[in-house]
Amino acid sequence: MKIEKVIKYYIPMTETAFYILLSLTVPRHGYGIIKHVEELTEGRIILGSGTIYGTLKKMQRDEIVTVFSDEKRKTIYEVSHIGKVLMRHEISRLKELHANALSYEEEFDD
């Protein structure tokens, strides 16, 4: 899938997709992703196996992640070049969102 289509389709990203890709700064198997997301969010997000594997399958189809097997024949996921470009776009969008939220934060104080 072309990067422009991927960006248009995935941005804004769901929290699930964002944290899955964030977890793939190093290659991981599915359970490793689940545990890493749980640690990153201090238990706020606990991904179910159906959610994670469904998202990973879609990301593999769209060439955002690549899949291979390790020496123990476990399925390992790794972010692709397209996935890295997608994350840079999403991080940039989130930085803008954060900056704008901070500039208006006091307007919502009682």
Backbone as CSV, one residue per row, in Angstrom:
resi,resn,N_x,N_y,N_z,CA_x,CA_y,CA_z,C_x,C_y,C_z
1,MET,0.850,-1.178,0.000,0.000,0.000,0.000,0.896,1.242,0.000
2,LYS,0.536,2.219,-0.756,1.321,3.457,-0.829,1.192,4.223,0.482
3,ILE,2.285,4.906,0.847,2.334,5.605,2.129,1.221,6.644,2.260
4,GLU,0.883,7.340,1.181,-0.173,8.358,1.240,-1.510,7.729,1.642
5,LYS,-1.802,6.554,1.087,-3.039,5.855,1.423,-3.006,5.372,2.874
6,VAL,-1.871,4.891,3.304,-1.727,4.413,4.681,-1.969,5.561,5.652
7,ILE,-1.350,6.706,5.388,-1.509,7.871,6.264,-2.981,8.305,6.294
8,LYS,-3.595,8.376,5.144,-4.994,8.801,5.074,-5.904,7.825,5.825
9,TYR,-5.592,6.545,5.730,-6.423,5.512,6.348,-6.216,5.427,7.863
10,TYR,-4.976,5.559,8.321,-4.655,5.302,9.729,-4.638,6.540,10.628
11,ILE,-4.517,7.732,10.056,-4.409,8.923,10.904,-5.729,9.666,10.906
12,PRO,-6.305,9.977,12.072,-5.728,9.769,13.395,-5.767,8.287,13.781
13,MET,-4.731,7.859,14.486,-4.611,6.460,14.881,-5.436,6.175,16.125
14,THR,-5.885,4.940,16.216,-6.499,4.491,17.464,-5.386,4.312,18.489
15,GLU,-5.752,4.349,19.750,-4.751,4.113,20.794,-4.140,2.734,20.653
16,THR,-4.953,1.767,20.300,-4.449,0.403,20.133,-3.363,0.349,19.071
17,ALA,-3.641,0.897,17.894,-2.658,0.886,16.807,-1.410,1.662,17.201
18,PHE,-1.597,2.816,17.840,-0.464,3.637,18.247,0.446,2.874,19.209
19,TYR,-0.129,2.283,20.234,0.694,1.590,21.221,1.306,0.300,20.684
20,ILE,0.627,-0.359,19.766,1.240,-1.540,19.137,2.494,-1.118,18.388
21,LEU,2.390,-0.090,17.558,3.562,0.357,16.793,4.638,0.917,17.712
22,LEU,4.246,1.618,18.753,5.216,2.138,19.714,5.987,0.990,20.368
23,SER,5.316,-0.121,20.578,5.961,-1.288,21.179,6.949,-1.958,20.239
24,LEU,6.811,-1.691,18.953,7.655,-2.372,17.973,8.918,-1.589,17.633
25,THR,9.382,-0.755,18.569,10.704,-0.145,18.389,11.769,-1.231,18.433
26,VAL,11.402,-2.361,19.010,12.199,-3.594,18.920,11.237,-4.696,18.502
27,PRO,11.700,-5.677,17.737,10.803,-6.766,17.329,10.254,-7.510,18.555
28,ARG,8.981,-7.835,18.523,8.338,-8.532,19.642,7.303,-9.518,19.114
29,HIS,7.011,-10.522,19.934,5.894,-11.410,19.627,4.639,-10.810,20.252
30,GLY,3.490,-11.357,19.942,2.221,-10.783,20.373,2.121,-10.576,21.876
31,TYR,2.472,-11.600,22.657,2.378,-11.470,24.111,3.324,-10.387,24.621
32,GLY,4.491,-10.265,24.006,5.441,-9.223,24.381,4.871,-7.835,24.135
33,ILE,4.114,-7.678,23.041,3.461,-6.400,22.752,2.411,-6.105,23.817
34,ILE,1.603,-7.102,24.142,0.555,-6.933,25.157,1.164,-6.469,26.477
35,LYS,2.230,-7.129,26.919,2.870,-6.778,28.197,3.515,-5.400,28.124
36,HIS,4.139,-5.063,27.008,4.793,-3.764,26.871,3.768,-2.628,26.909
37,VAL,2.649,-2.796,26.225,1.599,-1.775,26.237,1.047,-1.618,27.655
38,GLU,0.860,-2.711,28.336,0.370,-2.655,29.716,1.347,-1.876,30.605
39,GLU,2.649,-2.119,30.426,3.673,-1.389,31.192,3.690,0.092,30.825
40,LEU,3.684,0.399,29.529,3.725,1.793,29.082,2.570,2.616,29.632
41,THR,1.395,2.002,29.684,0.198,2.728,30.106,-0.121,2.505,31.580
42,GLU,0.800,1.891,32.295,0.622,1.597,33.731,-0.699,0.881,33.995
43,GLY,-1.021,-0.076,33.119,-2.206,-0.903,33.289,-3.502,-0.293,32.776
44,ARG,-3.454,0.911,32.245,-4.663,1.551,31.724,-5.190,0.811,30.497
45,ILE,-4.276,0.332,29.664,-4.674,-0.412,28.470,-4.152,-1.837,28.587
46,ILE,-5.085,-2.772,28.565,-4.734,-4.191,28.544,-5.371,-4.760,27.278
47,LEU,-4.520,-5.057,26.323,-5.005,-5.517,25.016,-5.376,-6.993,25.078
48,GLY,-6.523,-7.315,24.520,-6.906,-8.710,24.382,-6.253,-9.308,23.149
49,SER,-6.133,-10.620,23.143,-5.445,-11.264,22.020,-6.202,-11.067,20.708
50,GLY,-7.537,-11.077,20.736,-8.299,-10.849,19.511,-8.056,-9.465,18.939
51,THR,-7.992,-8.478,19.811,-7.746,-7.105,19.388,-6.365,-6.968,18.774
52,ILE,-5.367,-7.459,19.472,-3.988,-7.265,19.003,-3.730,-8.024,17.706
53,TYR,-4.166,-9.281,17.637,-3.862,-10.060,16.440,-4.677,-9.588,15.242
54,GLY,-5.892,-9.109,15.461,-6.677,-8.526,14.370,-6.014,-7.272,13.824
55,THR,-5.539,-6.413,14.742,-4.856,-5.180,14.327,-3.546,-5.498,13.617
56,LEU,-2.783,-6.442,14.158,-1.509,-6.817,13.530,-1.724,-7.413,12.141
57,LYS,-2.771,-8.197,11.977,-3.051,-8.786,10.661,-3.350,-7.684,9.644
58,LYS,-4.151,-6.695,10.050,-4.473,-5.571,9.171,-3.200,-4.765,8.869
59,MET,-2.384,-4.551,9.873,-1.131,-3.806,9.672,-0.170,-4.566,8.766
60,GLN,-0.158,-5.875,8.874,0.688,-6.679,7.987,0.176,-6.557,6.548
61,ARG,-1.121,-6.629,6.371,-1.723,-6.493,5.034,-1.367,-5.145,4.407
62,ASP,-1.341,-4.110,5.241,-1.060,-2.758,4.757,0.435,-2.427,4.775
63,GLU,1.261,-3.420,5.047,2.733,-3.324,5.021,3.292,-2.346,6.051
64,ILE,2.587,-2.222,7.172,3.039,-1.367,8.277,3.952,-2.154,9.199
65,VAL,3.697,-3.448,9.296,4.573,-4.340,10.057,4.994,-5.498,9.161
66,THR,6.137,-6.059,9.500,6.585,-7.283,8.849,6.569,-8.388,9.893
67,VAL,6.472,-9.606,9.418,6.336,-10.759,10.302,7.392,-11.790,9.931
68,PHE,8.000,-12.367,10.957,8.925,-13.471,10.739,8.890,-14.386,11.943
69,SER,9.523,-15.539,11.848,9.578,-16.488,12.961,10.973,-16.507,13.534
70,ASP,11.070,-16.608,14.857,12.386,-16.715,15.495,12.799,-18.178,15.571
71,GLU,13.912,-18.432,16.233,14.444,-19.793,16.318,13.520,-20.729,17.086
72,LYS,12.622,-20.188,17.909,11.653,-21.002,18.643,10.333,-21.126,17.882
73,ARG,10.323,-20.639,16.654,9.158,-20.666,15.772,8.019,-19.800,16.279
74,LYS,8.362,-18.800,17.093,7.355,-17.828,17.517,7.231,-16.764,16.438
75,THR,6.042,-16.266,16.265,5.805,-15.203,15.297,6.259,-13.886,15.908
76,ILE,7.146,-13.200,15.200,7.705,-11.933,15.655,7.249,-10.830,14.706
77,TYR,6.884,-9.701,15.278,6.435,-8.546,14.500,7.468,-7.444,14.600
78,GLU,7.630,-6.726,13.487,8.595,-5.631,13.421,7.973,-4.500,12.592
79,VAL,8.202,-3.271,13.017,7.664,-2.134,12.270,8.450,-1.999,10.957
80,SER,7.737,-1.722,9.878,8.360,-1.561,8.562,8.721,-0.098,8.335
81,HIS,9.332,0.167,7.195,9.637,1.561,6.825,8.355,2.388,6.750
82,ILE,7.322,1.826,6.133,6.039,2.529,6.035,5.482,2.791,7.433
83,GLY,5.606,1.814,8.319,5.142,1.987,9.689,5.879,3.098,10.415
84,LYS,7.173,3.225,10.172,7.958,4.290,10.800,7.528,5.665,10.282
85,VAL,7.285,5.762,8.985,6.811,7.028,8.409,5.448,7.375,8.996
86,LEU,4.580,6.390,9.094,3.254,6.589,9.685,3.376,7.099,11.119
87,MET,4.245,6.495,11.902,4.417,6.921,13.301,4.970,8.342,13.392
88,ARG,5.879,8.703,12.506,6.393,10.084,12.526,5.270,11.083,12.268
89,HIS,4.381,10.763,11.330,3.234,11.635,11.054,2.307,11.717,12.266
90,GLU,2.040,10.587,12.869,1.126,10.577,14.018,1.739,11.297,15.217
91,ILE,3.019,11.104,15.466,3.678,11.801,16.576,3.649,13.307,16.343
92,SER,3.855,13.737,15.124,3.775,15.157,14.794,2.371,15.695,15.055
93,ARG,1.354,14.944,14.666,-0.031,15.338,14.902,-0.320,15.435,16.400
94,LEU,0.187,14.463,17.155,-0.036,14.473,18.605,0.694,15.621,19.291
95,LYS,1.871,15.974,18.799,2.592,17.131,19.353,1.787,18.411,19.157
96,GLU,1.206,18.577,17.966,0.366,19.748,17.705,-0.847,19.753,18.631
97,LEU,-1.487,18.601,18.762,-2.643,18.460,19.641,-2.284,18.832,21.079
98,HIS,-1.153,18.323,21.543,-0.693,18.588,22.908,-0.399,20.071,23.114
99,ALA,0.291,20.683,22.182,0.622,22.111,22.292,-0.650,22.959,22.339
100,ASN,-1.603,22.640,21.491,-2.860,23.389,21.485,-3.653,23.158,22.770
101,ALA,-3.651,21.942,23.271,-4.349,21.647,24.527,-3.742,22.444,25.675
102,LEU,-2.422,22.491,25.730,-1.757,23.239,26.803,-2.059,24.727,26.721
103,SER,-2.133,25.272,25.521,-2.363,26.712,25.383,-3.785,27.110,25.793
104,TYR,-4.720,26.166,25.785,-6.096,26.470,26.163,-6.511,25.828,27.493
105,GLU,-5.601,25.134,28.133,-5.929,24.381,29.343,-6.581,25.244,30.417
106,GLU,-6.061,26.430,30.644,-6.587,27.296,31.705,-8.009,27.756,31.424
107,GLU,-8.406,27.781,30.175,-9.777,28.194,29.827,-10.831,27.245,30.385
108,PHE,-10.415,26.048,30.771,-11.355,25.047,31.262,-11.310,24.874,32.770
109,ASP,-10.538,25.704,33.454,-10.517,25.691,34.909,-11.746,26.411,35.428
110,ASP,-12.288,25.948,36.541,-13.448,26.616,37.151,-13.014,27.731,38.054
